[in-house]
XYZ file of C-alpha atoms in Angstrom:
675
model
C 40.721 -16.871 -15.249
C 42.943 -15.253 -12.678
C 42.106 -15.958 -9.037
C 41.126 -13.200 -6.658
C 44.626 -13.064 -5.198
C 47.251 -14.061 -7.731
C 50.583 -15.428 -6.404
C 52.269 -13.383 -9.129
C 51.282 -10.175 -7.392
C 54.043 -9.609 -4.840
C 53.878 -6.655 -2.501
C 56.794 -4.240 -2.733
C 55.766 -2.046 0.200
C 53.015 -2.197 2.804
C 49.667 -0.732 1.830
C 48.498 2.378 3.615
C 45.395 1.907 5.835
C 43.499 4.368 3.671
C 44.304 2.275 0.578
C 42.490 -0.709 2.065
C 39.218 1.184 2.420
C 39.705 2.980 -0.867
C 40.046 -0.351 -2.651
C 36.424 -1.004 -1.689
C 35.379 2.425 -2.936
C 37.169 1.925 -6.226
C 35.742 -1.523 -6.883
C 32.236 -0.393 -5.973
C 32.209 2.671 -8.186
C 33.930 0.862 -11.075
C 31.530 -2.111 -11.039
C 28.438 0.084 -10.768
C 29.763 2.335 -13.529
C 30.455 -0.624 -15.834
C 26.973 -2.032 -15.215
C 25.476 1.468 -15.331
C 23.293 0.203 -12.519
C 23.620 -0.259 -8.778
C 24.174 1.521 -5.486
C 27.691 2.896 -4.969
C 26.898 5.202 -2.046
C 26.612 2.691 0.789
C 29.780 0.710 -0.107
C 31.758 3.945 -0.311
C 30.327 5.145 2.993
C 30.889 1.891 4.899
C 34.373 1.178 3.551
C 36.281 1.868 6.792
C 33.717 -0.016 8.902
C 34.048 -3.012 6.594
C 37.834 -2.970 6.651
C 37.907 -3.016 10.439
C 35.336 -5.795 10.775
C 36.552 -8.080 7.999
C 40.279 -7.771 8.640
C 40.442 -7.438 12.411
C 37.451 -9.302 13.865
C 35.503 -11.539 11.485
C 36.385 -15.212 11.955
C 35.961 -16.847 8.572
C 37.832 -18.985 6.088
C 37.552 -17.919 2.432
C 38.611 -21.424 1.369
C 35.627 -22.950 3.199
C 32.599 -20.645 3.346
C 30.588 -23.432 5.019
C 32.873 -23.867 8.052
C 30.429 -24.579 10.864
C 31.863 -22.210 13.494
C 32.484 -19.226 11.228
C 31.122 -15.839 12.190
C 28.018 -14.977 10.192
C 27.914 -11.709 8.256
C 24.641 -10.284 6.963
C 24.362 -7.295 4.640
C 20.810 -6.291 5.510
C 21.061 -3.131 3.410
C 21.569 -5.465 0.480
C 21.254 -2.836 -2.229
C 24.890 -2.056 -1.411
C 25.837 -5.530 -2.617
C 29.084 -4.373 -4.234
C 30.414 -3.821 -0.737
C 30.052 -7.516 0.030
C 31.352 -8.622 -3.361
C 34.409 -6.395 -2.973
C 35.053 -7.816 0.493
C 34.705 -11.395 -0.708
C 37.069 -10.748 -3.611
C 39.691 -8.934 -1.573
C 39.747 -11.412 1.303
C 40.207 -14.410 -0.973
C 36.837 -16.048 -1.698
C 36.135 -17.584 -5.106
C 34.880 -14.254 -6.438
C 37.232 -13.153 -9.194
C 37.814 -9.775 -10.763
C 35.927 -11.035 -13.802
C 32.999 -11.727 -11.487
C 33.104 -8.120 -10.286
C 33.195 -6.939 -13.883
C 30.019 -9.003 -14.458
C 28.129 -7.195 -11.692
C 24.365 -7.340 -12.272
C 24.714 -9.407 -15.441
C 22.894 -12.621 -16.331
C 24.024 -15.713 -14.385
C 26.951 -13.917 -12.747
C 28.202 -14.556 -9.213
C 27.466 -10.907 -8.469
C 23.726 -10.274 -8.847
C 22.105 -6.949 -8.039
C 21.371 -7.999 -4.459
C 23.234 -10.702 -2.510
C 21.797 -14.157 -3.143
C 22.635 -17.174 -1.027
C 23.834 -19.976 -3.277
C 24.887 -17.632 -6.062
C 27.989 -16.179 -4.412
C 30.452 -18.028 -2.139
C 30.411 -16.398 1.298
C 26.944 -14.834 1.072
C 24.957 -16.100 4.063
C 21.469 -14.880 3.094
C 19.582 -13.235 0.286
C 18.929 -9.610 1.143
C 17.407 -6.595 -0.494
C 13.913 -6.375 1.022
C 15.041 -4.024 3.783
C 14.935 -5.197 7.379
C 14.697 -8.875 6.573
C 18.445 -9.430 6.647
C 18.459 -7.969 10.145
C 15.726 -10.422 11.158
C 17.693 -13.262 9.524
C 20.686 -12.231 11.646
C 18.524 -12.464 14.770
C 17.639 -16.014 13.727
C 21.274 -16.888 13.161
C 22.259 -15.533 16.569
C 19.394 -17.440 18.183
C 20.492 -20.653 16.466
C 24.063 -20.126 17.677
C 22.905 -19.601 21.246
C 20.692 -22.685 21.280
C 23.297 -24.900 19.612
C 25.966 -23.743 22.059
C 23.726 -24.607 25.004
C 22.959 -28.020 23.551
C 26.382 -29.123 22.361
C 29.108 -27.282 24.277
C 30.552 -29.030 27.292
C 33.047 -27.926 29.952
C 36.400 -27.551 28.239
C 34.845 -27.988 24.804
C 33.315 -24.938 23.116
C 32.638 -26.104 19.575
C 29.879 -23.557 18.961
C 31.213 -20.085 19.674
C 30.773 -17.477 16.978
C 29.345 -14.018 16.411
C 26.673 -12.769 14.052
C 27.340 -9.369 12.493
C 24.852 -7.357 10.463
C 25.124 -4.114 8.531
C 21.915 -2.086 8.431
C 20.880 1.284 7.051
C 18.159 3.815 7.743
C 15.768 1.886 5.505
C 16.197 -1.325 7.501
C 15.341 0.515 10.709
C 12.314 2.233 9.192
C 10.805 -1.112 8.228
C 8.451 -2.481 10.863
C 10.135 -5.871 10.842
C 13.149 -4.261 12.512
C 11.008 -3.575 15.561
C 9.593 -7.107 15.627
C 12.970 -8.817 15.328
C 15.062 -6.481 17.473
C 12.546 -6.363 20.289
C 12.658 -10.159 20.501
C 16.466 -10.211 20.205
C 16.721 -7.987 23.260
C 14.202 -10.072 25.179
C 16.130 -13.263 24.440
C 19.501 -11.706 25.309
C 21.249 -12.583 22.049
C 24.646 -11.306 23.148
C 26.532 -12.704 20.136
C 24.613 -10.391 17.768
C 26.360 -7.156 16.753
C 24.620 -4.737 14.386
C 26.475 -1.847 12.756
C 24.133 0.959 11.715
C 25.137 3.029 8.701
C 23.683 6.329 9.902
C 24.184 8.478 6.815
C 20.832 10.285 6.922
C 20.080 9.659 3.233
C 17.603 7.415 1.447
C 16.259 7.381 -2.101
C 13.982 10.381 -1.574
C 16.699 12.498 0.051
C 17.453 13.507 3.625
C 15.600 11.184 5.964
C 14.994 13.784 8.681
C 11.806 14.639 6.827
C 10.363 11.178 7.572
C 12.679 9.418 10.028
C 13.555 11.221 13.241
C 13.511 8.295 15.648
C 15.926 8.441 18.535
C 17.451 5.166 17.429
C 19.861 4.708 20.361
C 17.046 5.162 22.872
C 14.781 2.885 20.867
C 17.283 0.028 20.976
C 18.143 0.670 24.603
C 14.434 0.236 25.331
C 14.573 -3.144 23.606
C 17.267 -4.196 26.054
C 20.209 -3.767 23.687
C 23.693 -2.543 24.471
C 23.963 0.662 22.420
C 27.172 2.421 21.376
C 26.177 5.814 19.944
C 27.990 8.499 17.952
C 30.800 6.411 16.461
C 32.695 8.065 13.617
C 32.271 5.480 10.874
C 35.273 6.824 8.998
C 37.656 6.530 11.970
C 39.010 2.944 12.011
C 40.220 3.262 15.602
C 36.782 4.370 16.806
C 35.085 1.541 14.927
C 37.576 -0.995 16.270
C 37.015 0.177 19.850
C 33.260 -0.035 19.416
C 33.329 -3.589 18.058
C 35.679 -4.649 20.856
C 33.276 -3.149 23.405
C 30.350 -4.954 21.789
C 32.142 -8.290 21.862
C 32.910 -7.837 25.549
C 29.197 -7.727 26.445
C 27.770 -11.194 25.867
C 24.553 -10.554 27.790
C 22.864 -8.284 25.247
C 22.853 -7.724 21.511
C 24.700 -4.571 20.520
C 23.857 -1.736 18.156
C 26.821 0.352 17.031
C 25.614 3.665 15.594
C 28.153 4.743 12.979
C 27.856 8.242 11.600
C 28.931 8.093 7.951
C 28.838 10.061 4.727
C 27.105 8.270 1.887
C 29.321 8.124 -1.194
C 32.355 9.153 0.850
C 35.110 10.318 -1.493
C 32.916 11.552 -4.323
C 33.680 15.309 -4.378
C 30.386 16.397 -5.946
C 27.902 13.726 -4.842
C 28.920 12.508 -1.381
C 26.324 13.179 1.282
C 23.485 13.387 -1.250
C 20.790 11.074 -2.578
C 22.468 11.398 -5.983
C 24.989 8.745 -5.014
C 22.492 6.331 -3.441
C 21.218 4.297 -6.374
C 22.915 5.329 -9.585
C 26.326 5.184 -11.203
C 28.520 8.180 -10.448
C 29.226 8.885 -14.116
C 32.597 8.754 -15.822
C 33.570 12.301 -14.898
C 32.713 11.855 -11.211
C 34.524 8.507 -11.091
C 37.679 10.238 -12.311
C 37.165 13.081 -9.847
C 36.701 10.581 -7.015
C 39.891 8.757 -7.935
C 41.739 12.023 -7.711
C 40.043 13.043 -4.465
C 40.902 9.816 -2.625
C 44.335 9.428 -4.204
C 43.528 6.182 -6.000
C 45.861 6.312 -8.982
C 45.014 2.971 -10.556
C 42.950 2.032 -13.604
C 39.453 0.550 -13.192
C 39.404 -2.936 -11.645
C 43.098 -2.892 -10.794
C 44.222 -3.537 -7.216
C 47.889 -3.113 -6.185
C 49.662 -6.213 -4.927
C 50.300 -4.636 -1.525
C 46.582 -4.032 -1.050
C 45.760 -7.619 -1.981
C 48.382 -8.880 0.438
C 47.008 -6.797 3.295
C 43.437 -7.924 2.627
C 44.144 -11.634 2.155
C 42.386 -13.604 4.910
C 43.120 -17.080 3.603
C 46.135 -17.826 5.832
C 44.367 -16.552 8.952
C 41.137 -18.322 7.998
C 42.911 -21.620 7.450
C 44.579 -21.295 10.843
C 41.283 -20.515 12.565
C 39.593 -23.529 11.023
C 42.564 -25.823 11.765
C 42.382 -24.777 15.397
C 38.642 -25.463 15.493
C 39.081 -28.829 13.781
C 41.625 -29.842 16.403
C 39.285 -28.743 19.168
C 36.378 -30.588 17.565
C 38.485 -33.742 17.286
C 39.164 -33.592 21.024
C 35.440 -32.959 21.592
C 34.545 -35.980 19.449
C 36.824 -38.196 21.525
C 35.284 -36.958 24.763
C 31.683 -36.858 23.503
C 31.386 -39.054 20.393
C 27.595 -39.179 20.306
C 27.256 -35.418 20.590
C 29.856 -34.892 17.871
C 28.049 -37.286 15.551
C 24.740 -35.544 16.166
C 26.290 -32.122 15.617
C 27.704 -33.207 12.265
C 24.359 -34.638 11.211
C 22.445 -31.544 12.184
C 24.833 -29.088 10.549
C 24.781 -31.168 7.357
C 20.995 -30.866 7.256
C 20.542 -34.634 7.335
C 17.621 -36.471 8.922
C 18.251 -39.179 11.546
C 19.089 -42.647 10.182
C 15.784 -44.018 11.483
C 13.703 -41.209 9.987
C 11.836 -43.527 7.612
C 10.543 -45.595 10.515
C 9.610 -42.444 12.452
C 7.574 -41.061 9.544
C 5.849 -44.391 8.923
C 4.966 -44.709 12.594
C 3.452 -41.213 12.662
C 1.225 -42.037 9.698
C 0.335 -45.454 11.099
C -0.673 -43.885 14.396
C -2.958 -41.421 12.621
C -4.598 -44.292 10.729
C -4.945 -46.426 13.849
C -6.672 -43.683 15.839
C -9.068 -42.889 12.976
C -10.145 -39.723 14.765
C -12.648 -37.107 13.666
C -10.720 -34.023 14.754
C -9.616 -30.669 13.369
C -6.532 -30.867 11.182
C -4.826 -28.356 13.500
C -5.156 -31.046 16.197
C -4.027 -33.699 13.733
C -0.973 -31.508 13.087
C -0.199 -31.393 16.800
C -0.529 -35.179 16.927
C 1.948 -35.463 14.066
C 4.399 -33.163 15.865
C 3.970 -35.238 19.022
C 4.823 -38.402 17.083
C 7.799 -36.912 15.225
C 9.482 -34.430 17.578
C 10.879 -36.889 20.163
C 12.796 -38.594 17.356
C 13.919 -35.461 15.511
C 16.342 -33.414 17.621
C 16.682 -29.988 16.085
C 12.985 -29.501 15.356
C 12.516 -25.964 16.676
C 8.928 -24.810 17.058
C 7.134 -21.611 17.849
C 4.058 -19.474 17.361
C 3.134 -15.814 17.077
C 1.211 -15.712 20.366
C -1.267 -18.388 19.240
C 0.243 -21.557 20.662
C -3.010 -22.834 22.123
C -4.900 -22.085 18.910
C -2.276 -23.218 16.415
C -1.477 -26.256 18.589
C 2.180 -25.998 17.652
C 3.464 -27.215 21.006
C 3.872 -30.815 22.167
C 4.514 -32.621 25.432
C 8.271 -32.131 25.178
C 8.157 -28.439 24.339
C 10.527 -26.303 26.382
C 10.285 -22.538 26.079
C 13.313 -20.507 25.022
C 14.199 -17.486 27.143
C 17.184 -15.274 27.812
C 18.354 -17.678 30.496
C 17.003 -21.003 29.233
C 17.655 -22.921 26.064
C 14.786 -24.934 24.675
C 12.991 -26.066 21.568
C 10.020 -23.706 21.442
C 10.072 -19.967 20.768
C 7.257 -17.706 21.901
C 7.574 -15.135 19.126
C 4.839 -12.846 20.401
C 2.586 -11.033 17.936
C 5.325 -10.789 15.309
C 4.280 -12.807 12.246
C 6.670 -11.154 9.786
C 9.572 -11.135 12.215
C 8.887 -14.730 13.240
C 9.034 -15.957 9.662
C 12.209 -14.053 8.789
C 13.859 -15.151 12.045
C 12.940 -18.720 11.097
C 14.672 -18.150 7.761
C 17.797 -17.107 9.649
C 17.612 -20.220 11.817
C 17.331 -22.407 8.728
C 20.221 -20.579 7.045
C 22.450 -20.991 10.083
C 21.963 -24.733 10.180
C 21.411 -27.194 12.989
C 17.642 -26.789 13.211
C 14.461 -27.370 11.253
C 12.278 -24.403 12.249
C 8.498 -24.373 12.201
C 6.178 -21.617 13.363
C 2.476 -20.910 13.550
C -0.202 -18.277 13.159
C -3.691 -17.995 11.687
C -3.748 -18.428 7.910
C -5.195 -14.952 7.402
C -2.094 -13.465 9.050
C 0.216 -15.126 6.540
C -0.309 -11.825 4.714
C 1.777 -10.118 7.399
C 4.543 -12.666 6.843
C 4.229 -13.085 3.107
C 7.471 -11.478 1.938
C 9.498 -13.596 4.344
C 7.642 -16.688 3.098
C 8.595 -15.628 -0.415
C 12.229 -15.231 0.643
C 12.202 -18.722 2.177
C 11.011 -20.087 -1.170
C 13.572 -18.027 -3.096
C 16.380 -19.288 -0.852
C 15.095 -22.902 -0.933
C 14.984 -23.107 2.862
C 13.494 -25.908 4.929
C 11.266 -23.631 6.985
C 7.782 -24.890 7.883
C 4.707 -22.681 8.331
C 1.731 -23.904 10.346
C -1.328 -21.867 9.347
C -4.513 -22.759 11.193
C -8.106 -21.471 11.042
C -7.838 -21.882 7.317
C -11.196 -20.705 5.959
C -14.655 -19.318 6.688
C -14.826 -22.340 8.981
C -13.195 -20.068 11.536
C -16.723 -18.878 12.239
C -17.605 -16.177 14.731
C -14.459 -14.040 14.433
C -15.758 -12.968 11.048
C -14.269 -11.753 7.768
C -11.213 -10.070 9.311
C -10.027 -13.478 10.445
C -11.600 -15.777 7.858
C -9.068 -16.701 5.203
C -10.588 -16.623 1.717
C -7.860 -15.814 -0.801
C -4.882 -16.971 1.225
C -4.577 -20.626 0.211
C -4.674 -19.765 -3.492
C -2.381 -16.794 -2.948
C 0.259 -18.887 -1.217
C 0.070 -21.496 -3.968
C 1.250 -18.819 -6.394
C 4.645 -18.499 -4.676
C 7.158 -20.541 -6.694
C 8.873 -23.351 -4.773
C 6.456 -23.232 -1.812
C 4.523 -26.414 -1.083
C 1.108 -25.618 0.410
C -0.583 -28.612 2.046
C -4.304 -28.487 2.886
C -4.979 -31.950 4.312
C -8.468 -33.361 4.779
C -7.916 -35.571 7.834
C -5.403 -37.047 10.254
C -3.751 -39.321 7.692
C -3.137 -36.617 5.111
C -1.861 -34.320 7.855
C 0.708 -36.844 9.088
C 1.892 -37.525 5.528
C 2.134 -33.781 4.850
C 4.353 -33.289 7.904
C 6.631 -36.143 6.873
C 6.899 -34.834 3.307
C 7.628 -31.294 4.474
C 10.417 -32.412 6.811
C 11.960 -34.576 4.120
C 11.914 -31.753 1.586
C 15.357 -30.183 1.670
C 15.017 -27.726 -1.206
C 12.222 -25.438 -0.143
C 9.647 -24.423 2.465
C 6.259 -25.976 3.146
C 3.084 -24.540 4.610
C 0.119 -26.277 6.189
C -3.416 -24.842 5.925
C -5.278 -26.447 8.807
C -8.879 -26.387 9.950
C -10.309 -25.120 13.185
C -13.403 -27.307 12.815
C -13.429 -31.093 13.081
C -13.173 -33.147 9.889
C -14.031 -36.838 9.524
C -11.413 -39.542 9.173
C -11.373 -41.207 5.737
C -10.460 -44.858 5.274
C -7.866 -45.593 2.591
C -6.041 -48.509 1.091
C -2.259 -48.692 1.617
C -1.864 -47.634 -2.013
C -3.955 -44.526 -1.412
C -1.950 -43.651 1.700
C 1.243 -43.893 -0.347
C -0.331 -41.710 -3.060
C -0.939 -38.787 -0.675
C 2.669 -37.685 -1.183
C 1.915 -37.192 -4.859
C -0.248 -34.215 -3.945
C -3.380 -35.419 -5.747
C -4.897 -38.897 -5.961
C -8.167 -40.766 -6.362
C -9.651 -40.951 -2.884
C -12.956 -42.542 -3.884
C -13.545 -44.110 -7.284
C -16.807 -43.882 -9.139
C -19.229 -46.827 -9.102
C -18.817 -47.307 -12.832
C -17.311 -45.223 -15.574
C -17.050 -41.723 -14.065
C -19.102 -38.933 -15.619
C -17.127 -36.263 -13.738
C -14.378 -35.739 -11.181
C -14.774 -33.713 -8.003
C -11.475 -32.201 -6.844
C -11.514 -31.171 -3.196
C -9.129 -30.158 -0.425
C -9.192 -29.947 3.339
C -12.529 -29.744 5.096
C -14.394 -29.773 1.773
C -13.348 -33.342 0.943
C -16.189 -34.546 3.139
C -18.620 -32.476 1.037
C -17.251 -34.090 -2.104
C -17.732 -37.570 -0.672
C -21.284 -36.768 0.412
C -22.051 -35.376 -3.037
C -20.577 -38.482 -4.661
C -22.974 -40.664 -2.700
C -25.993 -38.584 -3.680
C -24.968 -38.530 -7.342
C -24.360 -42.283 -7.359
C -27.878 -42.847 -6.070
C -29.086 -40.669 -8.947
C -27.190 -42.786 -11.459
C -24.333 -40.329 -11.984
C -21.047 -42.003 -11.057
C -18.296 -39.537 -10.140
C -14.700 -39.784 -8.972
C -13.480 -37.889 -5.890
C -9.914 -36.604 -6.079
C -8.263 -35.308 -2.948
C -5.596 -32.749 -3.812
C -3.874 -31.698 -0.580
C -0.847 -30.185 -2.371
C -1.250 -28.840 -5.888
C 2.472 -28.164 -6.393
C 3.359 -31.746 -5.442
C 0.705 -32.975 -7.891
C 2.076 -30.733 -10.633
C 5.533 -32.273 -10.158
C 4.228 -35.748 -10.951
C 4.783 -37.263 -14.373
C 2.185 -36.869 -17.084
C 1.018 -40.459 -16.703
C 0.085 -39.991 -13.047
C -1.673 -36.691 -13.655
C -3.613 -38.142 -16.567
C -4.601 -41.197 -14.545
C -5.996 -39.035 -11.746
C -7.618 -36.423 -13.996
C -8.172 -37.980 -17.433
C -8.403 -35.635 -20.381
C -11.995 -34.887 -21.324
C -13.460 -35.850 -17.948
C -15.613 -32.933 -16.685
C -14.317 -31.505 -13.405
C -15.665 -29.641 -10.405
C -13.501 -28.128 -7.663
C -14.631 -27.639 -4.078
C -12.668 -25.441 -1.681
C -13.723 -22.852 0.905
C -11.843 -20.046 -0.813
C -11.595 -18.067 -4.018
C -12.306 -20.074 -7.150
C -10.086 -18.519 -9.830
C -7.067 -20.657 -8.978
C -9.001 -23.845 -9.734
C -9.548 -22.937 -13.387
C -6.128 -24.451 -14.131
C -7.626 -27.836 -13.195
C -11.314 -27.596 -14.101
C -10.927 -25.344 -17.157
C -13.457 -22.828 -18.386
C -15.946 -25.625 -19.014
C -15.794 -26.971 -15.480
C -17.356 -25.652 -12.291
C -15.730 -24.243 -9.168
C -17.560 -24.242 -5.851
C -16.045 -21.791 -3.391
C -16.190 -18.338 -1.848
C -15.476 -15.281 -3.971
C -16.230 -12.631 -1.377
C -15.292 -11.929 2.218
C -16.868 -13.966 4.997
C -19.436 -13.343 7.689
C -19.439 -13.451 11.479
C -21.480 -16.461 12.570
C -20.984 -20.057 13.692
C -19.064 -22.077 11.121
C -22.014 -24.213 10.086
C -24.170 -21.172 9.431
C -21.426 -19.492 7.414
C -20.913 -22.607 5.265
C -24.648 -22.813 4.605
C -24.825 -19.089 3.787
C -22.137 -19.444 1.116
C -23.551 -22.611 -0.377
C -20.691 -24.823 0.699
C -22.691 -27.997 1.099
C -23.189 -31.291 -0.680
C -26.338 -30.041 -2.440
C -24.457 -27.257 -4.225
C -21.679 -29.652 -5.197
C -24.265 -32.030 -6.653
C -25.771 -29.179 -8.652
C -22.341 -28.141 -9.933
C -21.574 -31.671 -11.104
C -24.917 -31.934 -12.875
C -24.163 -28.672 -14.662
C -21.032 -30.105 -16.306
C -21.566 -33.892 -16.465
């Protein structure tokens, strides 16, 4: 397979500036046409903007997409993915012409929307509009905090920009307000957003549904705004980016007026070029209109030579490596810590830290809410885990996500705790950006019921396999007086349905500490904690049982004799299961109590473990203060599920539990019905 830039292709004469942008247009329309699927309009409309940014400003090394101090580039309007693939190919990344020809095909490097991990040089998975922009805010925040922590006089080892492309759709999405408002408040001056203002979306001209004064909106956020830039004038774009880079006190929005599908004589400026192939006839007409006299998927040698960023990228990284070597000599401990953090590794003594956190929870043996147990776990872990970056969506004192060493982040102060404000969706997507950037393990909090606001960003964290931790408190009808609007009923089961997300619902301090340790150690996906507002009793365990918590489901209390049934419980309902077990034992019905704090972790165990915990043929009853349908996978149609299959009520927690039959008596009755 021929590489992106073959040494056999020697330039005979310099490429014209227009040829460089037109190469993007040609590759975009050819790939979309071959796939008969995709979005050619945005790549064709942002071609000049891309050429200016990627050739004249972006600091990156195609030979090493993971270089720590590279500029980050985010294509928030990810439907225009062929723009990014064309740029990666032309500048010298390991994205070949054959990869472009495989656009949108099974297992290719060029999927329909950019996917981190699938394509070298793609920093984040985008497509759900607005989330890439929020990811970029997280990346810029991570850069700012890392620079404050690691840079020293004469040694700037963290010094890079974050660039994002956005379209009208990104700015219509509410998450753009959440993320950009916070970016302005925090003064993220290394963030530069280029707005593709083409006035067209899928349904047509956006002035029928989007007439915001975008420059004034962003100015109100505290951004530096550069309006009315001709997106097809390279000199104007270059001047705007230079102006943005000169202002390091505020993030910048560059408003670029463009024509969607620029170059297509019959479809440019219309919704007809947004999300469909141009058609063979229009592709030929476009080639003629822009003067691109080359067959499909053929790039002249002079164009390749002008685009090639490998020599410049290698030089940039060599310079940084030399500077980092000098930094390491002057500050060896800082350099070592920086390398560890950017590699995503835990401290060498992490095992001892995790064991101590669990041991402390066992030693205290407290009857407290698991949200408080979570705070205790953070308090035990955070001093020994630099890079743990916390936050909450305006519920710090309810989520208990802070600890004694928390230091608030502001525009003028670096710290380790972000007050995200009432921005659940933005908070989660910003956390994804922080995790993608590297150097931090982000965690953030809100009430479990408000995970619905954040859900798509949680899904994206799972899709991207990010170590992003979600602290969800007030996890059930146990919330009490705030009533059904705030009482989570379906949320635990709903979150369990997201592939690659671990949802932990611990029953006491010990399970909570183990859950935190397991979540931090998990490097291939996010974890969420569903934590109680109400106090739950401490449960004594053997060392073997403590070790088994990590398996997600284990025998917490064995039957006094051959078990007639198994009660599977989570969280605050484990105490109900134990009380029911005692009553049933006195009635001559021995039952086993299984605590299952993390169903996905249990499902990953081998068949022998699962069969030992839940033997085939043993009748089963589940107990959880939420919807019951999920539990049929464990109890079967013959088993019983005790839970809540309607919305809650406003009353003290005890009264609400009694009203819905969440008590030991109902669990006893359920067991008797199946045993």
